[in-house]
PDB file of C-alpha atoms in Angstrom:
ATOM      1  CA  UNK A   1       7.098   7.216 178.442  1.00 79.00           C
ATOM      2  CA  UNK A   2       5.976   3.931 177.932  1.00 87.00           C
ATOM      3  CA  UNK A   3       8.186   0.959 176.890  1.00 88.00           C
ATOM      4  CA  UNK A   4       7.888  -1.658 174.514  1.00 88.00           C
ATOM      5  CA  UNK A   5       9.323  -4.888 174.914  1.00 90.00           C
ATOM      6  CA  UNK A   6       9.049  -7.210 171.993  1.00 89.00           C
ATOM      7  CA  UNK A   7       9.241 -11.192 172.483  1.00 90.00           C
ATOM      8  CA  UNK A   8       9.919 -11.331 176.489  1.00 90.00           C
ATOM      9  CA  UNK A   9      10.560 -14.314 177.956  1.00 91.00           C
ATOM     10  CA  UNK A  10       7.537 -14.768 180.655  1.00 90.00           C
ATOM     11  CA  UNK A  11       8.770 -16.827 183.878  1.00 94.00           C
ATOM     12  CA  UNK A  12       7.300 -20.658 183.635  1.00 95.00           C
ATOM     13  CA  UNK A  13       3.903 -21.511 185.360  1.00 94.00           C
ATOM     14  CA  UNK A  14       6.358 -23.238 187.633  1.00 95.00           C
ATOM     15  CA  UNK A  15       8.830 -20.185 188.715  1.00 95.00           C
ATOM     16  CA  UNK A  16       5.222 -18.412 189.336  1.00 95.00           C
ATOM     17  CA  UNK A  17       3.577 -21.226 190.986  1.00 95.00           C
ATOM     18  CA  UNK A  18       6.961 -21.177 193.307  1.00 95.00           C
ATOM     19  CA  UNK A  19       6.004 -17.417 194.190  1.00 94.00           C
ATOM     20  CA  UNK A  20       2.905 -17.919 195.374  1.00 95.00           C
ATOM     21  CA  UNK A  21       2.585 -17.072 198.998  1.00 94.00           C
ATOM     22  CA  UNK A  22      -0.814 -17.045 200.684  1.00 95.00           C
ATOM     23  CA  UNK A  23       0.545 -15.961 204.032  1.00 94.00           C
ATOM     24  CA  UNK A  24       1.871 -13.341 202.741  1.00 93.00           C
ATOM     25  CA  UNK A  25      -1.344 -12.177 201.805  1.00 94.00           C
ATOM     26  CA  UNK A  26      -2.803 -13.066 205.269  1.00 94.00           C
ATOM     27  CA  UNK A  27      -0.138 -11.013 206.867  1.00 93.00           C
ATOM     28  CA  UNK A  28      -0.695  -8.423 204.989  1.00 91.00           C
ATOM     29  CA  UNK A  29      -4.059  -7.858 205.445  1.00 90.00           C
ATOM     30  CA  UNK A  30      -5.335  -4.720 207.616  1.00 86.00           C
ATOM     31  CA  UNK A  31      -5.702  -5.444 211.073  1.00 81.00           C
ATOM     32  CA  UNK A  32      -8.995  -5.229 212.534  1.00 74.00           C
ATOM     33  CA  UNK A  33      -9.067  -2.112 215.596  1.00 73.00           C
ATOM     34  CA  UNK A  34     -10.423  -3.583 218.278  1.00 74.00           C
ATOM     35  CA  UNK A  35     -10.799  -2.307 221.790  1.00 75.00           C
ATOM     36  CA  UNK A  36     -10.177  -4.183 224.828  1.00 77.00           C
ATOM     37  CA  UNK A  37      -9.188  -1.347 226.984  1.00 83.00           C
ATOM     38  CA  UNK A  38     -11.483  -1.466 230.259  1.00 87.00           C
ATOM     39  CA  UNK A  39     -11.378   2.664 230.172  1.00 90.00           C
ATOM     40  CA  UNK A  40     -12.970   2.299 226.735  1.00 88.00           C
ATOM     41  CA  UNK A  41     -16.136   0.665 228.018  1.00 90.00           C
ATOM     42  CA  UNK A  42     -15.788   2.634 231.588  1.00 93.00           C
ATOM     43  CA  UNK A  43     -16.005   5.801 229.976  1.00 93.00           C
ATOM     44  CA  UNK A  44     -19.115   4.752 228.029  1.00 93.00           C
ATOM     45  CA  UNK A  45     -20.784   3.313 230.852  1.00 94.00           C
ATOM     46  CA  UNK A  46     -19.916   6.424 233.304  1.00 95.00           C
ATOM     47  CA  UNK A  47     -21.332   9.249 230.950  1.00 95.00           C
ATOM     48  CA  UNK A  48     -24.225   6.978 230.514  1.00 95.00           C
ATOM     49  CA  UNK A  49     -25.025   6.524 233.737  1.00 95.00           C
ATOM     50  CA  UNK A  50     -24.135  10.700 234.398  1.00 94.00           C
ATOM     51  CA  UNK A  51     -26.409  10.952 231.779  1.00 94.00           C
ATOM     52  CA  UNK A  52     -29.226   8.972 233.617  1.00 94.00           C
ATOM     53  CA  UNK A  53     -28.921  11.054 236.262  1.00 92.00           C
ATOM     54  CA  UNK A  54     -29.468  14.128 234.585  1.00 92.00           C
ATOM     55  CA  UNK A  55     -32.125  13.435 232.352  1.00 91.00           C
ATOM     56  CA  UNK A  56     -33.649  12.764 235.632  1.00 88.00           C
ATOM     57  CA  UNK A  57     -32.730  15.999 237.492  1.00 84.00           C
ATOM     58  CA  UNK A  58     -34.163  18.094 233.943  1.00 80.00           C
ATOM     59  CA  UNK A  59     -36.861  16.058 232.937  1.00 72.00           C
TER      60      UNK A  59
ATOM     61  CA  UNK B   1     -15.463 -23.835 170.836  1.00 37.00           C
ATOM     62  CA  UNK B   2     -16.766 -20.216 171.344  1.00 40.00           C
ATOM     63  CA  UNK B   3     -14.456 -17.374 173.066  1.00 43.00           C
ATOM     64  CA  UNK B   4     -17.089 -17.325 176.253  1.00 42.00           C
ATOM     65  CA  UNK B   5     -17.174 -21.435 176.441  1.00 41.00           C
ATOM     66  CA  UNK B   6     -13.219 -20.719 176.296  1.00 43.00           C
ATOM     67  CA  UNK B   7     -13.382 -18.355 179.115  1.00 46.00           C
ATOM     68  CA  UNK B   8     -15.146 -20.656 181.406  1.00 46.00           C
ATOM     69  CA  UNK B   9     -13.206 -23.469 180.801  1.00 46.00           C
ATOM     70  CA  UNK B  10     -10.506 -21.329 181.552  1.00 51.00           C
ATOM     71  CA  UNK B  11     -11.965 -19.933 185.174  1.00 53.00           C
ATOM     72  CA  UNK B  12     -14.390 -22.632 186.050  1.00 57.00           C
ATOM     73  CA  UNK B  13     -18.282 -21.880 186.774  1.00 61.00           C
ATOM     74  CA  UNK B  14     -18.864 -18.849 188.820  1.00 60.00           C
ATOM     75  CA  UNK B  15     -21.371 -20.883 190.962  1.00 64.00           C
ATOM     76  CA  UNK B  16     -18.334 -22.937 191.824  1.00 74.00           C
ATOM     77  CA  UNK B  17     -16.364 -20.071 193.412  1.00 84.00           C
ATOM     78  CA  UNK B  18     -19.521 -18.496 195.079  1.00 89.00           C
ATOM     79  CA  UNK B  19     -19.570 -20.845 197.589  1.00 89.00           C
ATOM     80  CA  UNK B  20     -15.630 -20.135 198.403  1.00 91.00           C
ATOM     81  CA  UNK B  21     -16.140 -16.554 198.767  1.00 93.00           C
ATOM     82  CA  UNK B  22     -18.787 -16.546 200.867  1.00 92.00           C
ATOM     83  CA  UNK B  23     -16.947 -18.549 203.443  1.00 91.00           C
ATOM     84  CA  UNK B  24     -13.799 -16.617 202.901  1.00 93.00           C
ATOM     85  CA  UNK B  25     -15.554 -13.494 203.789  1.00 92.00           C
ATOM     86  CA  UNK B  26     -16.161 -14.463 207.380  1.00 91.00           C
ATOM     87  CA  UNK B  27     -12.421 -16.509 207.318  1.00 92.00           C
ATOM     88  CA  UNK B  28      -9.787 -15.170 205.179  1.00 93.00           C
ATOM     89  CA  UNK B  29      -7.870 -18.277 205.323  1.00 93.00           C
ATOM     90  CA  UNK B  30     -10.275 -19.976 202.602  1.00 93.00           C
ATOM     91  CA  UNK B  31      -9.647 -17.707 199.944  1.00 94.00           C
ATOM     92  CA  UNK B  32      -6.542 -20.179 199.424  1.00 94.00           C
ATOM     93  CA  UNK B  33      -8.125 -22.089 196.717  1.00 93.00           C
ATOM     94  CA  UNK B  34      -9.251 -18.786 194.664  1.00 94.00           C
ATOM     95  CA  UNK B  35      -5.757 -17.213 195.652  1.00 95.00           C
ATOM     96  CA  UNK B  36      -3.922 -20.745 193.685  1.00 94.00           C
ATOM     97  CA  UNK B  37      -6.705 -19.935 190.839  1.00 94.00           C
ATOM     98  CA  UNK B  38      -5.708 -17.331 189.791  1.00 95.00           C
ATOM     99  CA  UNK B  39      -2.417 -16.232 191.004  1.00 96.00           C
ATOM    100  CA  UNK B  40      -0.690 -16.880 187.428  1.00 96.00           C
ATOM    101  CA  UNK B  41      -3.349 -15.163 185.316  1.00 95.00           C
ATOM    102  CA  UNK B  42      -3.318 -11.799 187.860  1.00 96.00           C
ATOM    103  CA  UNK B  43       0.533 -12.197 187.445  1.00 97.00           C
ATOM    104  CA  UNK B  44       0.872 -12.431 183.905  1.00 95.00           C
ATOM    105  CA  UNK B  45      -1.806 -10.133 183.417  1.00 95.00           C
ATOM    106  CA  UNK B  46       0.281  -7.525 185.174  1.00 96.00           C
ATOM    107  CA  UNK B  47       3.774  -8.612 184.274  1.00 96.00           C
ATOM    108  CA  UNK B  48       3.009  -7.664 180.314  1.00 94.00           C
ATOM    109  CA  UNK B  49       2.398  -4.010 181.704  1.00 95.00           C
ATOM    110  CA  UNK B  50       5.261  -3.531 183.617  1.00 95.00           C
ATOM    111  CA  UNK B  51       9.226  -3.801 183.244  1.00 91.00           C
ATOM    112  CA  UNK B  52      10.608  -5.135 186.108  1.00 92.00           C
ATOM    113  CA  UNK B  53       9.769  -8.807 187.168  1.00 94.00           C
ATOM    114  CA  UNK B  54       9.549  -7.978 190.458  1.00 95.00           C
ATOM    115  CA  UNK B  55       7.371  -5.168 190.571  1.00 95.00           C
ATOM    116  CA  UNK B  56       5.412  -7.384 188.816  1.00 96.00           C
ATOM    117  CA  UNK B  57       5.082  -9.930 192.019  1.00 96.00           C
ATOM    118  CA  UNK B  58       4.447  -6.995 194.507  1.00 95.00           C
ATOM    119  CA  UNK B  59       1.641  -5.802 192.487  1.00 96.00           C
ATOM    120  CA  UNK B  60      -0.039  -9.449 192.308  1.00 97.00           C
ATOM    121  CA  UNK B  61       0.363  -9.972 196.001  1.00 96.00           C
ATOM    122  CA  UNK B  62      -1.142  -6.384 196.678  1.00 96.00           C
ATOM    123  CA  UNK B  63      -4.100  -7.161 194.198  1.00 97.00           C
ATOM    124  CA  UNK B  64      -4.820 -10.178 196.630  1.00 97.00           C
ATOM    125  CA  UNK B  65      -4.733  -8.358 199.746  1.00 96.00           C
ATOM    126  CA  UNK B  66      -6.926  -5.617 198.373  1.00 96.00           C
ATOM    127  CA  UNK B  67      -9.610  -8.409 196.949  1.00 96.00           C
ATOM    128  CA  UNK B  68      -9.513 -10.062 200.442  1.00 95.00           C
ATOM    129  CA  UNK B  69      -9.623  -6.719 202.016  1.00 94.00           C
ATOM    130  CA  UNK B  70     -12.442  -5.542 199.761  1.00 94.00           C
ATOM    131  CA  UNK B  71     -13.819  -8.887 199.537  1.00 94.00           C
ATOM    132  CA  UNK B  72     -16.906  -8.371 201.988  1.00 92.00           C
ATOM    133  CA  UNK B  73     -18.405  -5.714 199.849  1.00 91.00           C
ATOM    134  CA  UNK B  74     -18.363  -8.094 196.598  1.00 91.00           C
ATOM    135  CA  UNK B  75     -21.652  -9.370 195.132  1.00 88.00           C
ATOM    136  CA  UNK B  76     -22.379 -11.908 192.163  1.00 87.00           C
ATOM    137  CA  UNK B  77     -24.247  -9.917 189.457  1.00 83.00           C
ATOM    138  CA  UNK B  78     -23.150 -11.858 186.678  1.00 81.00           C
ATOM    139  CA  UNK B  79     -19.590 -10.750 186.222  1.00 84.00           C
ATOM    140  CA  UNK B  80     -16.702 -13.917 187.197  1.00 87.00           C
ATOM    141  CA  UNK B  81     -14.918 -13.188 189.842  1.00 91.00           C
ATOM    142  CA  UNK B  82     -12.110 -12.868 187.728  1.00 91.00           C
ATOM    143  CA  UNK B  83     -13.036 -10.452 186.290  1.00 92.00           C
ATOM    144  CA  UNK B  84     -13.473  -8.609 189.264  1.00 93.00           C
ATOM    145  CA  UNK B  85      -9.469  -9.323 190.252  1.00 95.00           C
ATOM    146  CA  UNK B  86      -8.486  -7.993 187.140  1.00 95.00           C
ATOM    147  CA  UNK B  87     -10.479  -4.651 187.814  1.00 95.00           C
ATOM    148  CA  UNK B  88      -8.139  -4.273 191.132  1.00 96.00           C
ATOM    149  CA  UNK B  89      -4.997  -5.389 189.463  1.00 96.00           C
ATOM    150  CA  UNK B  90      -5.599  -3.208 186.674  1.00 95.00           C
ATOM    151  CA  UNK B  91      -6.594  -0.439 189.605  1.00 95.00           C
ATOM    152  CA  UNK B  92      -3.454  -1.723 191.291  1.00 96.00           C
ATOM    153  CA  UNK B  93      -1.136  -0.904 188.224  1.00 95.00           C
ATOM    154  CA  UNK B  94      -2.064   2.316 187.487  1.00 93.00           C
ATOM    155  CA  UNK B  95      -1.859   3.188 191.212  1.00 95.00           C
ATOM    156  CA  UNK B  96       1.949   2.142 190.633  1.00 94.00           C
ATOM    157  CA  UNK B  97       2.114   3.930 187.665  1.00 93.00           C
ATOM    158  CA  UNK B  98       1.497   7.078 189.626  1.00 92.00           C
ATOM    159  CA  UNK B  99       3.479   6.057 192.549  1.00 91.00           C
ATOM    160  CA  UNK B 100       6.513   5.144 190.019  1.00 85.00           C
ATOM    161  CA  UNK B 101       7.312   2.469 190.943  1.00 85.00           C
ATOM    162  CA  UNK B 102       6.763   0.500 188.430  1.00 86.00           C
ATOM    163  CA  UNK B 103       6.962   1.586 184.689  1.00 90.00           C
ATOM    164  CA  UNK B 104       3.994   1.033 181.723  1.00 92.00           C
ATOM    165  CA  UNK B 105       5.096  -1.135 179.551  1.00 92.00           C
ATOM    166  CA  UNK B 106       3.598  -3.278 176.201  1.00 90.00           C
ATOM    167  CA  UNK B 107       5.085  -6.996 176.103  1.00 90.00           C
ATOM    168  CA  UNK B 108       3.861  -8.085 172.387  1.00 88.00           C
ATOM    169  CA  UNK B 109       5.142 -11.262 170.222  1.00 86.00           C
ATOM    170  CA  UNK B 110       6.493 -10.730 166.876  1.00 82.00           C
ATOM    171  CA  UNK B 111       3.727 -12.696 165.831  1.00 82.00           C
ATOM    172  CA  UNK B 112       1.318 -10.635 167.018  1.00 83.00           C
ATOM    173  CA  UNK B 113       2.586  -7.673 165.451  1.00 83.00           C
ATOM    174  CA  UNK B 114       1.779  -9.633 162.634  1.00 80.00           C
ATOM    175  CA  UNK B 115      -2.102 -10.313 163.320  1.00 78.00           C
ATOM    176  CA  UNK B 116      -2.297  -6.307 163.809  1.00 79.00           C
ATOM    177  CA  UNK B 117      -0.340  -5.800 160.553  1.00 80.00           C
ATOM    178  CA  UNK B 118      -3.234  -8.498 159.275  1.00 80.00           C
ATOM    179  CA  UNK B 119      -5.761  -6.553 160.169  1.00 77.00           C
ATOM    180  CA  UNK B 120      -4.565  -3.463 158.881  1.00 75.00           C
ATOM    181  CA  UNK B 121      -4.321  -5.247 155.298  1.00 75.00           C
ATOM    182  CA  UNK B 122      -0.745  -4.316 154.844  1.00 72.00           C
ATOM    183  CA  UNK B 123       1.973  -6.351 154.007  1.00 73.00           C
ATOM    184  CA  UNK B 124       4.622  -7.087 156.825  1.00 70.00           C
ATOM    185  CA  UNK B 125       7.816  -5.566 156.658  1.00 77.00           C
ATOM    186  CA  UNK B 126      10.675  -4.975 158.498  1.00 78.00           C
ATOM    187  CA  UNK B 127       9.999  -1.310 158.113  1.00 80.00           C
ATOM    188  CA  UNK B 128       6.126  -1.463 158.187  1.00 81.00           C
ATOM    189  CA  UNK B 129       6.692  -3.201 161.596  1.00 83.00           C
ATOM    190  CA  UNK B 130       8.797  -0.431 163.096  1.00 85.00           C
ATOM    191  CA  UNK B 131       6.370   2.223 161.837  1.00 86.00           C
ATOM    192  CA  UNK B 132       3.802   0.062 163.900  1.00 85.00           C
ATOM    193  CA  UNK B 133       5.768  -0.416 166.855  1.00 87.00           C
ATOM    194  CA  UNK B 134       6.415   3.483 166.957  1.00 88.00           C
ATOM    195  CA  UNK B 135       3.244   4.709 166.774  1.00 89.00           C
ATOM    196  CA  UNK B 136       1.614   2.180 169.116  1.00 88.00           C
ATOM    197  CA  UNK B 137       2.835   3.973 172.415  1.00 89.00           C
ATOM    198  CA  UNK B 138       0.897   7.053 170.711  1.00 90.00           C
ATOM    199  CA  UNK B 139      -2.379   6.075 171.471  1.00 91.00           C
ATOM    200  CA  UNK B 140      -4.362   6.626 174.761  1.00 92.00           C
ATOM    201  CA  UNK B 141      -3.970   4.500 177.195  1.00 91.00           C
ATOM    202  CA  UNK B 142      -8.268   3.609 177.013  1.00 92.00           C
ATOM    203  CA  UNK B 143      -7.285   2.814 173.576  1.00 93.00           C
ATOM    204  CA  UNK B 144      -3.950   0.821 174.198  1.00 92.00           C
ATOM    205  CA  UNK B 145      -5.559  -1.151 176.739  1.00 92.00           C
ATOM    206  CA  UNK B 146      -8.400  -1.955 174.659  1.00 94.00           C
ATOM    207  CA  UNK B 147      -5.540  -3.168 171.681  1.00 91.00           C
ATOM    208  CA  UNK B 148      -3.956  -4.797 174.034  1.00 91.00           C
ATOM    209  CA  UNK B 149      -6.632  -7.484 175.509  1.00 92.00           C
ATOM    210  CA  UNK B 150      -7.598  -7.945 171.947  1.00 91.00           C
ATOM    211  CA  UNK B 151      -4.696  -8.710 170.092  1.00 88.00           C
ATOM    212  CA  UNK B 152      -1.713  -9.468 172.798  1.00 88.00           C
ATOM    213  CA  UNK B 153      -3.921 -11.129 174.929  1.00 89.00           C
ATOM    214  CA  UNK B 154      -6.395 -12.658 172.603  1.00 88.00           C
ATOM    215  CA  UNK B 155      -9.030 -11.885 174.975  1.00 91.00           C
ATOM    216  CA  UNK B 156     -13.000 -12.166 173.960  1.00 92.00           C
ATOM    217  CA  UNK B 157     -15.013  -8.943 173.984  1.00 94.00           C
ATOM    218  CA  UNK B 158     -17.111 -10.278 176.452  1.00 92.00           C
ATOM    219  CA  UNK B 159     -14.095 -10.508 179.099  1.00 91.00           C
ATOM    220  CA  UNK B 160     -12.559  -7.096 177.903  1.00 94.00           C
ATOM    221  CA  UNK B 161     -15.932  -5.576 178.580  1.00 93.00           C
ATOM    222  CA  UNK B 162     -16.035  -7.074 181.979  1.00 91.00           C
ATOM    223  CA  UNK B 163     -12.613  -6.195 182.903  1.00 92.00           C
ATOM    224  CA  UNK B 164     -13.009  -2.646 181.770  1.00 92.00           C
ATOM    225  CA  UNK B 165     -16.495  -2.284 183.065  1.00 90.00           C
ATOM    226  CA  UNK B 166     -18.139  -2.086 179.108  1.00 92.00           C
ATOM    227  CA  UNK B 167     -20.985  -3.787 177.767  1.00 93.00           C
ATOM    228  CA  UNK B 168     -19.148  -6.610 174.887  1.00 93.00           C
ATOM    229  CA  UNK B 169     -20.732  -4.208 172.265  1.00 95.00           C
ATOM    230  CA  UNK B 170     -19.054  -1.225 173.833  1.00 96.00           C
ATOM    231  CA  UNK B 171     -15.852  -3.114 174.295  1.00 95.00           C
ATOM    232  CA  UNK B 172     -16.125  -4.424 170.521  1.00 95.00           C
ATOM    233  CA  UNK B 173     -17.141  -0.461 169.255  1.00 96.00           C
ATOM    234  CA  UNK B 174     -14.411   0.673 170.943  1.00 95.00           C
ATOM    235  CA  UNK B 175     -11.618  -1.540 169.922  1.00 94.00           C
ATOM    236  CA  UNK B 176     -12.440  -0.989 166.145  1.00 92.00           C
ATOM    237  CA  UNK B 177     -12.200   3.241 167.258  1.00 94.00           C
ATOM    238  CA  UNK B 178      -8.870   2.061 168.426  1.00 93.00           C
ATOM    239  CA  UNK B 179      -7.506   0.165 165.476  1.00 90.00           C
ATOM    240  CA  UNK B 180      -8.569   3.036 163.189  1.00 91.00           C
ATOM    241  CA  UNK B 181      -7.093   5.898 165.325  1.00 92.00           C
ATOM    242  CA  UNK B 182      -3.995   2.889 165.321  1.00 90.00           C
ATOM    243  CA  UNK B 183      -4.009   3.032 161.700  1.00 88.00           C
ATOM    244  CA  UNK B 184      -4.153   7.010 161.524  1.00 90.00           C
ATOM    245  CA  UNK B 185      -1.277   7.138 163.416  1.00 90.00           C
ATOM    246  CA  UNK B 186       0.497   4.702 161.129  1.00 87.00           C
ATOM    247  CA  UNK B 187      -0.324   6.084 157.654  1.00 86.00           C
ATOM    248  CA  UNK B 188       0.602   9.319 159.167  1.00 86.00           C
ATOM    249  CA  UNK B 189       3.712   8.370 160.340  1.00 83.00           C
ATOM    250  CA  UNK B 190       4.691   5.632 157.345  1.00 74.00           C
ATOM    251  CA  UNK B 191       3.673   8.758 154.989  1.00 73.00           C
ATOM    252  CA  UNK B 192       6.233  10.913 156.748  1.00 67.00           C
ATOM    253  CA  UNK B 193       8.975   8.306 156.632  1.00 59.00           C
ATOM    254  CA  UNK B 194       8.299   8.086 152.984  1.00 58.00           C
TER     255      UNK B 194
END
């Protein structure tokens, strides 16, 4: 159901203007995923190279 | 002045602000100066369509951090940038809507009761004005929304049709469907009361 509400008193530019909070918004922004984990990147780099080794085997 | 010359002077030259977002989309931290812009207008903008006050100043913060958020993907093709932050907050509200938690709402003036009334060519009265006031809620909410901007807002068809993604003759076509469907509503309702 929607409401009506007839001559409301809006807050001042001032009471808003005291609101405002930009690091607020900075905090509350998504955090980037990042990976630092050394296991990440050693994983990668041992299937790659068990990969290599393969290929070579097969090919 | 004209309604457009208006709306610039009221948000500035988009060229200004390109320049801003392109450096805030590799450093969040200088979206400050767009974030001061237009704080008050995103806040009023949603305060007059909900109840609470406060709801009203979680919404505005979350239509920030979703513009910052989504502010990599955003491209210039003619539309203010405003424009575009009133797209999310208006996204943003109906996403609380559906959550519930906040409530829809429709802040008018008395006087602007009147400049409906005006356009309706009928006489104001105290009656008349509850008849109004009653049907109004009755509409869609396309069709409130489109009453709204226009007549509580006073905004220009050009910025309706850029907030609501219409071309200004769209937005203009549509507002007069509106009013009449507005004015159904009432003569159907005033006739009943009668």
């Amino acid at each position: 159901m929607i409401k009506l509400l007839i001559d409301r008193q809006l807050p001042s530019s001032d009471a808003i203007a005291a609101r405002r909070n930009f690091s607020e918004i900075l905090h509350g922004l998504p955090k980037k995923k990042t990976i630092n984990s050394p296991w990440f990147y050693g994983a990668i780099g041992f299937s790659s190279v068990i990969f290599l080794i393969l290929l070579n085997f097969f090919v | 002045m004209s309604a457009s010359l208006l709306y610039f002077d009221r948000f500035g030259k988009p060229e200004d602000e390109l320049a801003i977002i392109e450096r805030a989309k590799l450093n969040p931290e200088y979206f400050a100066p767009l974030y001061r812009k237009y704080h008050e207008a995103i806040f009023r903008y949603v305060f007059k369509r909900v109840d609470e006050e406060e709801s009203a100043y979680d919404i505005t913060s979350c239509v920030f951090i979703k513009a910052l958020t989504n502010l990599p993907k955003y491209e210039y093709r003619g539309i203010p940038f405003s424009s575009w932050l009133f797209r999310i907050a208006k996204s943003e509200l109906y996403q609380s809507f559906r959550d519930k938690k906040a409530r829809r709402t429709i802040s008018i003036d008395s006087m602007q009761i009147g400049k409906v009334m005006e356009e309706f060519q009928i006489d104001e009265s105290e009656h008349k004005r509850e008849v109004l006031l009653k049907v109004l809620p009755l509409l869609k909410e396309s069709q409130l929304q489109l009453i709204e901007m226009r007549f509580f807002e006073k905004r220009s068809f050009r910025e309706m049709g850029e907030i609501l993604d219409l071309t200004e003759n769209n937005a203009k076509v549509k507002t007069f469907r509106a009013l009449i469907k507005l004015k159904e509503l009432y003569s159907k309702t005033n006739n009943i009361k009668n």
